[in-house]
Amino acid sequence: MEKKNGNGDWEKMKKEINELMTEGRDYAYQFGSASSQETREHLAKKILESYHKSLTIMNYSGDQGSPNSHGGGSPKSEDSDQEPLVINKSSKKSMPRWTEKVRITPGAGIDRTLDDGFSWRKYGQKDILGAKFPRGYYRCTYRKSQGCEATKQVQRSDENPLFFEISYRGMHSCSQAANVGSTTPVQNLEPTQTQEHKNLDIVKESLDNYNPQSFHYPLSSTPILENNNAYMLQLRDHNLEVFGSTSFSSDLGTKINYDFPTSGSASHSVSNSPSTVPLESPFESYDPNHPYGGFGGFYS
DNA sequence: TAGATTTGACCCAG
DNA sequence: CTGGGTCAAATCTA
């Protein structure tokens, strides 16, 4: 997500965003040790505020033909003003999108670790150019009955088959959303370890080739970008939930990356969790259940 | 038999 | 034109 046009404006914005994000991160840390519900809510608010501001700045820059692309995304500069967009249900592009990276643990049973409480139905699979493994396409089981538009794509990582990249699109509007939200296991990270560390751990681990004995789920907190009110509300609720509870299953590393469509198409980064995947088979059926993408990322 | 998965064909954005 | 995403008929499974 580097910005190229090294113009001064961008540098300035970069700095501001950096500060805001740092601020948000600090609040997140505090959140982890907050004891009262009130404090948590307050911190959650602050966190959201920080990200909101960052996003606003980014969106603004996007309008000016700025660099708004990031890893994997396609720099589409749809003129989206900084105005919160109204979600156009019919437009996939307007759907929020984020990715998550999940590591599976052979001994733990993928389906269990990855089960996010949602029911997904596979509707396609495709070989992707340059990828060793095919990508699976899933949509919410309740799409028909409840009009839930949530979908997700799952792809096994080329470099490390123990990692699955899951890309979510759209929020669940089905009845499951509420349930899952309240039961979503979220991880509680100890304040002693920084997120960076956790992420590094994941990477390191994967490089080391996975050690069954040590597990950790590095939740990377992901910024909640908001780009439209409806989604934001949902995200916010999820966050609060997440903040309050915890614990993701320990055997997977998760890395989340959100990508909102405001100014561009998706980019992503991924992650997710398969459920029943025989490690040997590239894709085979694994259970794509996964909670809305996870706010597991937000770290409390 | 209903619901889920597989898989080739089709659609469309880039 | 190519590749990603979706559709839908065929097939599988509980």
Tab-separated table of C-alpha atoms (C1' of nucleotides) in Angstrom:
chain	number	residue	atom	x	y	z
A	1	MET	CA	0.000	0.000	0.000
A	2	GLU	CA	2.582	2.343	-0.830
A	3	LYS	CA	1.772	5.499	-2.304
A	4	LYS	CA	3.715	6.562	-5.126
A	5	ASN	CA	3.220	10.054	-6.281
A	6	GLY	CA	5.393	11.306	-3.631
A	7	ASN	CA	3.843	14.630	-3.449
A	8	GLY	CA	3.989	16.558	-0.301
A	9	ASP	CA	0.310	16.348	0.292
A	10	TRP	CA	0.428	12.687	0.408
A	11	GLU	CA	3.316	12.692	2.776
A	12	LYS	CA	1.334	14.904	4.998
A	13	MET	CA	-1.702	12.738	4.876
A	14	LYS	CA	0.384	9.717	5.414
A	15	LYS	CA	1.670	11.214	8.544
A	16	GLU	CA	-1.752	12.073	9.763
A	17	ILE	CA	-3.067	8.670	9.004
A	18	ASN	CA	-0.155	7.175	10.731
A	19	GLU	CA	-0.871	9.137	13.819
A	20	LEU	CA	-4.501	8.293	13.777
A	21	MET	CA	-3.821	4.651	13.328
A	22	THR	CA	-1.284	4.665	16.084
A	23	GLU	CA	-3.770	6.353	18.280
A	24	GLY	CA	-6.325	3.748	17.442
A	25	ARG	CA	-3.879	1.026	18.196
A	26	ASP	CA	-3.123	2.515	21.571
A	27	TYR	CA	-6.776	2.592	22.381
A	28	ALA	CA	-6.993	-0.980	21.338
A	29	TYR	CA	-4.265	-1.872	23.747
A	30	GLN	CA	-6.010	-0.073	26.503
A	31	PHE	CA	-9.127	-1.847	25.573
A	32	GLY	CA	-7.467	-5.087	26.358
A	33	SER	CA	-6.926	-4.153	29.931
A	34	ALA	CA	-10.072	-2.228	30.474
A	35	SER	CA	-12.137	-3.741	33.168
A	36	SER	CA	-15.399	-1.950	33.021
A	37	GLN	CA	-17.864	-2.201	30.257
A	38	GLU	CA	-18.144	1.513	30.156
A	39	THR	CA	-14.503	2.003	29.598
A	40	ARG	CA	-14.552	-0.532	26.877
A	41	GLU	CA	-17.349	1.124	25.114
A	42	HIS	CA	-15.636	4.403	25.399
A	43	LEU	CA	-12.435	2.990	24.009
A	44	ALA	CA	-14.249	1.226	21.249
A	45	LYS	CA	-15.722	4.532	20.303
A	46	LYS	CA	-12.357	6.156	20.247
A	47	ILE	CA	-10.938	3.416	18.142
A	48	LEU	CA	-13.679	3.725	15.647
A	49	GLU	CA	-13.195	7.425	15.628
A	50	SER	CA	-9.556	7.104	14.820
A	51	TYR	CA	-10.186	4.780	11.970
A	52	HIS	CA	-13.012	6.837	10.731
A	53	LYS	CA	-10.805	9.865	10.525
A	54	SER	CA	-8.118	7.913	8.793
A	55	LEU	CA	-10.568	6.670	6.304
A	56	THR	CA	-11.929	10.067	5.677
A	57	ILE	CA	-8.482	11.301	4.911
A	58	MET	CA	-7.794	8.396	2.663
A	59	ASN	CA	-11.006	8.806	0.826
A	60	TYR	CA	-10.325	12.398	0.386
A	61	SER	CA	-6.968	11.700	-1.040
A	62	GLY	CA	-8.513	9.192	-3.279
A	63	ASP	CA	-10.567	11.855	-4.826
A	64	GLN	CA	-7.597	13.703	-5.828
A	65	GLY	CA	-6.247	11.042	-7.900
A	66	SER	CA	-4.079	10.019	-5.198
A	67	PRO	CA	-2.610	6.853	-4.518
A	68	ASN	CA	-5.173	4.732	-3.178
A	69	SER	CA	-4.115	1.379	-4.030
A	70	HIS	CA	-2.810	-1.106	-1.749
A	71	GLY	CA	-1.698	-4.532	-1.870
A	72	GLY	CA	-3.568	-6.446	-4.305
A	73	GLY	CA	-6.218	-4.017	-4.827
A	74	SER	CA	-7.068	-2.567	-7.982
A	75	PRO	CA	-6.706	1.037	-8.047
A	76	LYS	CA	-9.939	1.951	-9.367
A	77	SER	CA	-10.645	5.440	-8.801
A	78	GLU	CA	-14.277	5.551	-8.760
A	79	ASP	CA	-15.109	8.945	-7.890
A	80	SER	CA	-16.393	8.399	-4.596
A	81	ASP	CA	-16.591	11.445	-2.624
A	82	GLN	CA	-15.935	11.477	0.921
A	83	GLU	CA	-19.557	11.214	1.495
A	84	PRO	CA	-20.600	8.087	3.045
A	85	LEU	CA	-21.908	6.042	0.311
A	86	VAL	CA	-25.287	4.673	0.315
A	87	ILE	CA	-25.120	1.068	-0.149
A	88	ASN	CA	-26.372	-0.132	-3.336
A	89	LYS	CA	-27.343	-3.618	-2.633
A	90	SER	CA	-27.262	-4.479	-6.200
A	91	SER	CA	-23.757	-3.415	-6.673
A	92	LYS	CA	-21.114	-5.795	-5.568
A	93	LYS	CA	-18.625	-3.093	-5.763
A	94	SER	CA	-20.283	-1.240	-3.027
A	95	MET	CA	-19.991	-4.101	-0.681
A	96	PRO	CA	-17.378	-4.048	1.963
A	97	ARG	CA	-14.707	-6.534	1.443
A	98	TRP	CA	-11.996	-7.775	3.669
A	99	THR	CA	-9.741	-10.667	3.815
A	100	GLU	CA	-8.368	-12.821	6.445
A	101	LYS	CA	-5.537	-15.248	6.554
A	102	VAL	CA	-5.970	-18.298	8.606
A	103	ARG	CA	-3.644	-21.009	9.410
A	104	ILE	CA	-4.933	-24.454	9.930
A	105	THR	CA	-3.662	-26.870	12.400
A	106	PRO	CA	-3.554	-30.388	11.210
A	107	GLY	CA	-4.321	-31.932	14.485
A	108	ALA	CA	-7.111	-29.683	15.434
A	109	GLY	CA	-9.570	-30.282	12.755
A	110	ILE	CA	-10.049	-27.568	10.377
A	111	ASP	CA	-13.706	-27.594	10.374
A	112	ARG	CA	-13.744	-26.915	14.008
A	113	THR	CA	-11.268	-24.227	14.077
A	114	LEU	CA	-12.760	-22.546	11.175
A	115	ASP	CA	-16.313	-22.810	12.009
A	116	ASP	CA	-17.526	-19.329	12.369
A	117	GLY	CA	-21.093	-20.081	12.932
A	118	PHE	CA	-22.313	-19.137	9.538
A	119	SER	CA	-23.579	-21.547	7.014
A	120	TRP	CA	-21.987	-21.289	3.642
A	121	ARG	CA	-22.850	-22.910	0.427
A	122	LYS	CA	-20.322	-23.433	-2.262
A	123	TYR	CA	-21.352	-22.206	-5.642
A	124	GLY	CA	-18.183	-22.390	-7.595
A	125	GLN	CA	-14.524	-23.124	-7.784
A	126	LYS	CA	-11.936	-21.783	-10.152
A	127	ASP	CA	-8.347	-22.110	-10.962
A	128	ILE	CA	-6.726	-18.782	-10.581
A	129	LEU	CA	-3.962	-17.661	-12.754
A	130	GLY	CA	-0.684	-17.918	-10.973
A	131	ALA	CA	-2.109	-19.736	-8.018
A	132	LYS	CA	-1.398	-23.319	-7.285
A	133	PHE	CA	-4.676	-23.979	-5.666
A	134	PRO	CA	-8.129	-23.251	-6.908
A	135	ARG	CA	-10.305	-20.657	-5.313
A	136	GLY	CA	-13.601	-21.646	-3.842
A	137	TYR	CA	-16.640	-19.429	-3.938
A	138	TYR	CA	-19.193	-19.512	-1.185
A	139	ARG	CA	-22.332	-17.657	-0.410
A	140	CYS	CA	-24.564	-17.588	2.594
A	141	THR	CA	-26.918	-20.512	2.759
A	142	TYR	CA	-29.710	-18.115	3.550
A	143	ARG	CA	-29.265	-16.070	0.489
A	144	LYS	CA	-32.420	-17.357	-0.996
A	145	SER	CA	-34.618	-17.480	2.016
A	146	GLN	CA	-33.422	-14.332	3.683
A	147	GLY	CA	-31.704	-12.479	0.958
A	148	CYS	CA	-28.388	-12.525	2.725
A	149	GLU	CA	-25.764	-11.285	0.315
A	150	ALA	CA	-22.670	-12.311	2.167
A	151	THR	CA	-20.173	-14.267	0.151
A	152	LYS	CA	-16.669	-15.393	0.631
A	153	GLN	CA	-13.812	-16.771	-1.368
A	154	VAL	CA	-11.359	-19.202	0.019
A	155	GLN	CA	-8.000	-19.906	-1.382
A	156	ARG	CA	-5.119	-21.860	-0.114
A	157	SER	CA	-1.877	-20.002	0.027
A	158	ASP	CA	0.726	-20.864	-2.494
A	159	GLU	CA	3.660	-20.415	-0.245
A	160	ASN	CA	2.253	-22.059	2.756
A	161	PRO	CA	-0.518	-24.569	2.362
A	162	LEU	CA	-1.240	-24.215	6.005
A	163	PHE	CA	-2.638	-20.847	5.311
A	164	PHE	CA	-5.941	-20.120	3.755
A	165	GLU	CA	-6.835	-16.800	2.463
A	166	ILE	CA	-10.394	-15.926	2.859
A	167	SER	CA	-11.964	-12.976	1.339
A	168	TYR	CA	-15.352	-11.853	2.558
A	169	ARG	CA	-17.749	-9.677	0.773
A	170	GLY	CA	-20.840	-8.088	2.159
A	171	MET	CA	-22.236	-8.392	5.602
A	172	HIS	CA	-24.652	-11.023	6.734
A	173	SER	CA	-28.179	-9.851	6.896
A	174	CYS	CA	-29.547	-13.236	7.746
A	175	SER	CA	-30.706	-14.307	11.149
A	176	GLN	CA	-27.432	-16.009	11.743
A	177	ALA	CA	-25.674	-12.724	11.937
A	178	ALA	CA	-27.108	-11.881	15.294
A	179	ASN	CA	-26.365	-15.205	16.783
A	180	VAL	CA	-22.943	-15.446	15.519
A	181	GLY	CA	-22.207	-11.988	16.546
A	182	SER	CA	-22.943	-12.691	20.115
A	183	THR	CA	-21.119	-15.896	20.210
A	184	THR	CA	-18.275	-15.032	18.094
A	185	PRO	CA	-15.218	-16.134	19.680
A	186	VAL	CA	-12.842	-13.424	19.861
A	187	GLN	CA	-9.482	-13.472	20.994
A	188	ASN	CA	-8.153	-11.654	23.813
A	189	LEU	CA	-4.639	-10.689	23.333
A	190	GLU	CA	-2.417	-10.040	26.154
A	191	PRO	CA	-1.262	-6.522	26.329
A	192	THR	CA	2.238	-7.604	26.682
A	193	GLN	CA	2.623	-8.576	23.165
A	194	THR	CA	2.266	-6.162	20.386
A	195	GLN	CA	0.312	-6.848	17.425
A	196	GLU	CA	3.231	-6.497	15.239
A	197	HIS	CA	4.772	-9.227	17.197
A	198	LYS	CA	1.908	-11.430	16.735
A	199	ASN	CA	1.851	-10.930	13.084
A	200	LEU	CA	5.484	-11.503	12.890
A	201	ASP	CA	5.009	-14.634	14.756
A	202	ILE	CA	2.626	-15.883	12.253
A	203	VAL	CA	4.862	-15.145	9.429
A	204	LYS	CA	7.762	-16.576	11.208
A	205	GLU	CA	5.918	-19.628	12.011
A	206	SER	CA	4.802	-20.220	8.588
A	207	LEU	CA	8.281	-19.797	7.416
A	208	ASP	CA	9.507	-22.224	9.928
A	209	ASN	CA	7.011	-24.534	8.655
A	210	TYR	CA	4.506	-24.762	11.280
A	211	ASN	CA	5.114	-26.265	14.568
A	212	PRO	CA	2.202	-28.111	15.949
A	213	GLN	CA	3.265	-27.542	19.452
A	214	SER	CA	3.142	-23.877	19.425
A	215	PHE	CA	0.098	-22.168	18.458
A	216	HIS	CA	-1.061	-18.744	18.753
A	217	TYR	CA	-3.533	-16.772	17.091
A	218	PRO	CA	-2.236	-13.540	16.405
A	219	LEU	CA	-5.072	-11.513	15.866
A	220	SER	CA	-4.221	-8.566	14.045
A	221	SER	CA	-6.467	-5.915	14.768
A	222	THR	CA	-7.900	-4.586	11.808
A	223	PRO	CA	-8.973	-1.196	11.312
A	224	ILE	CA	-12.496	-0.811	10.847
A	225	LEU	CA	-12.957	1.226	7.923
A	226	GLU	CA	-16.218	2.586	7.441
A	227	ASN	CA	-17.560	3.653	4.336
A	228	ASN	CA	-21.110	3.414	4.632
A	229	ASN	CA	-23.442	3.789	7.443
A	230	ALA	CA	-25.201	0.551	7.316
A	231	TYR	CA	-22.076	-1.470	7.248
A	232	MET	CA	-20.533	0.630	9.807
A	233	LEU	CA	-23.272	-0.012	12.188
A	234	GLN	CA	-22.921	-3.649	11.736
A	235	LEU	CA	-19.233	-3.560	11.981
A	236	ARG	CA	-19.453	-1.517	15.013
A	237	ASP	CA	-21.726	-3.908	16.697
A	238	HIS	CA	-19.496	-6.702	15.850
A	239	ASN	CA	-16.600	-4.904	17.194
A	240	LEU	CA	-18.204	-4.258	20.404
A	241	GLU	CA	-19.061	-7.816	20.666
A	242	VAL	CA	-15.689	-8.830	19.825
A	243	PHE	CA	-14.169	-6.568	22.194
A	244	GLY	CA	-16.225	-7.894	24.916
A	245	SER	CA	-15.642	-11.467	24.459
A	246	THR	CA	-12.952	-13.479	23.201
A	247	SER	CA	-11.033	-16.206	22.044
A	248	PHE	CA	-10.676	-17.518	18.737
A	249	SER	CA	-9.549	-20.870	18.455
A	250	SER	CA	-6.085	-21.155	19.163
A	251	ASP	CA	-4.899	-23.008	16.356
A	252	LEU	CA	-5.114	-20.639	13.653
A	253	GLY	CA	-3.389	-17.538	12.872
A	254	THR	CA	-5.540	-14.916	11.575
A	255	LYS	CA	-4.783	-11.901	9.701
A	256	ILE	CA	-7.434	-9.674	8.516
A	257	ASN	CA	-7.506	-7.066	5.997
A	258	TYR	CA	-10.460	-4.977	5.193
A	259	ASP	CA	-11.123	-3.453	1.979
A	260	PHE	CA	-13.933	-1.168	1.324
A	261	PRO	CA	-15.114	-0.277	-2.023
A	262	THR	CA	-15.401	3.331	-1.712
A	263	SER	CA	-12.723	4.099	-4.035
A	264	GLY	CA	-11.833	1.193	-5.879
A	265	SER	CA	-12.203	-2.276	-6.165
A	266	ALA	CA	-11.019	-4.673	-4.075
A	267	SER	CA	-7.856	-5.417	-3.017
A	268	HIS	CA	-7.307	-7.689	-0.490
A	269	SER	CA	-5.401	-9.686	1.479
A	270	VAL	CA	-6.967	-12.286	3.007
A	271	SER	CA	-7.534	-15.097	5.031
A	272	ASN	CA	-9.801	-17.546	6.275
A	273	SER	CA	-10.464	-20.786	7.369
A	274	PRO	CA	-11.292	-23.908	5.787
A	275	SER	CA	-12.809	-26.496	7.654
A	276	THR	CA	-12.366	-29.862	6.570
A	277	VAL	CA	-9.491	-29.811	4.484
A	278	PRO	CA	-7.332	-32.622	4.061
A	279	LEU	CA	-4.096	-30.920	3.831
A	280	GLU	CA	-3.120	-32.890	0.897
A	281	SER	CA	-5.893	-31.873	-1.272
A	282	PRO	CA	-5.642	-28.452	-2.540
A	283	PHE	CA	-9.060	-27.518	-1.778
A	284	GLU	CA	-11.249	-30.415	-1.145
A	285	SER	CA	-14.112	-29.548	0.865
A	286	TYR	CA	-13.527	-27.649	3.836
A	287	ASP	CA	-15.903	-25.854	5.717
A	288	PRO	CA	-16.056	-22.369	4.962
A	289	ASN	CA	-17.946	-21.277	7.839
A	290	HIS	CA	-16.606	-18.211	9.205
A	291	PRO	CA	-17.884	-15.351	11.027
A	292	TYR	CA	-18.189	-12.272	9.201
A	293	GLY	CA	-14.759	-11.836	8.640
A	294	GLY	CA	-13.741	-11.289	11.517
A	295	PHE	CA	-13.533	-8.848	13.623
A	296	GLY	CA	-11.565	-11.127	15.379
A	297	GLY	CA	-9.118	-8.885	14.242
A	298	PHE	CA	-9.824	-6.188	16.512
A	299	TYR	CA	-7.917	-6.821	19.371
A	300	SER	CA	-9.029	-6.167	22.689
B	1	DT	C1'	-36.304	-36.217	-1.777
B	2	DA	C1'	-34.315	-31.973	-0.470
B	3	DG	C1'	-30.345	-29.669	0.010
B	4	DA	C1'	-25.328	-29.434	-0.938
B	5	DT	C1'	-21.431	-29.965	-4.092
B	6	DT	C1'	-19.199	-30.311	-8.567
B	7	DT	C1'	-17.997	-28.462	-12.756
B	8	DG	C1'	-18.345	-26.678	-17.446
B	9	DA	C1'	-20.417	-22.718	-19.561
B	10	DC	C1'	-21.490	-18.068	-19.535
B	11	DC	C1'	-21.045	-13.071	-18.359
B	12	DC	C1'	-18.588	-9.027	-17.934
B	13	DA	C1'	-15.010	-5.820	-16.358
B	14	DG	C1'	-10.480	-4.559	-17.331
C	1	DC	C1'	-9.277	-11.052	-25.458
C	2	DT	C1'	-8.464	-12.773	-20.864
C	3	DG	C1'	-9.448	-13.999	-16.369
C	4	DG	C1'	-12.381	-13.636	-12.290
C	5	DG	C1'	-16.911	-14.404	-10.693
C	6	DT	C1'	-21.454	-16.544	-11.185
C	7	DC	C1'	-24.897	-19.647	-13.024
C	8	DA	C1'	-27.092	-23.886	-13.401
C	9	DA	C1'	-27.467	-28.739	-14.732
C	10	DA	C1'	-25.738	-32.988	-13.153
C	11	DT	C1'	-24.450	-35.541	-9.373
C	12	DC	C1'	-23.904	-36.726	-4.635
C	13	DT	C1'	-25.345	-37.423	0.169
C	14	DA	C1'	-27.964	-37.742	4.291
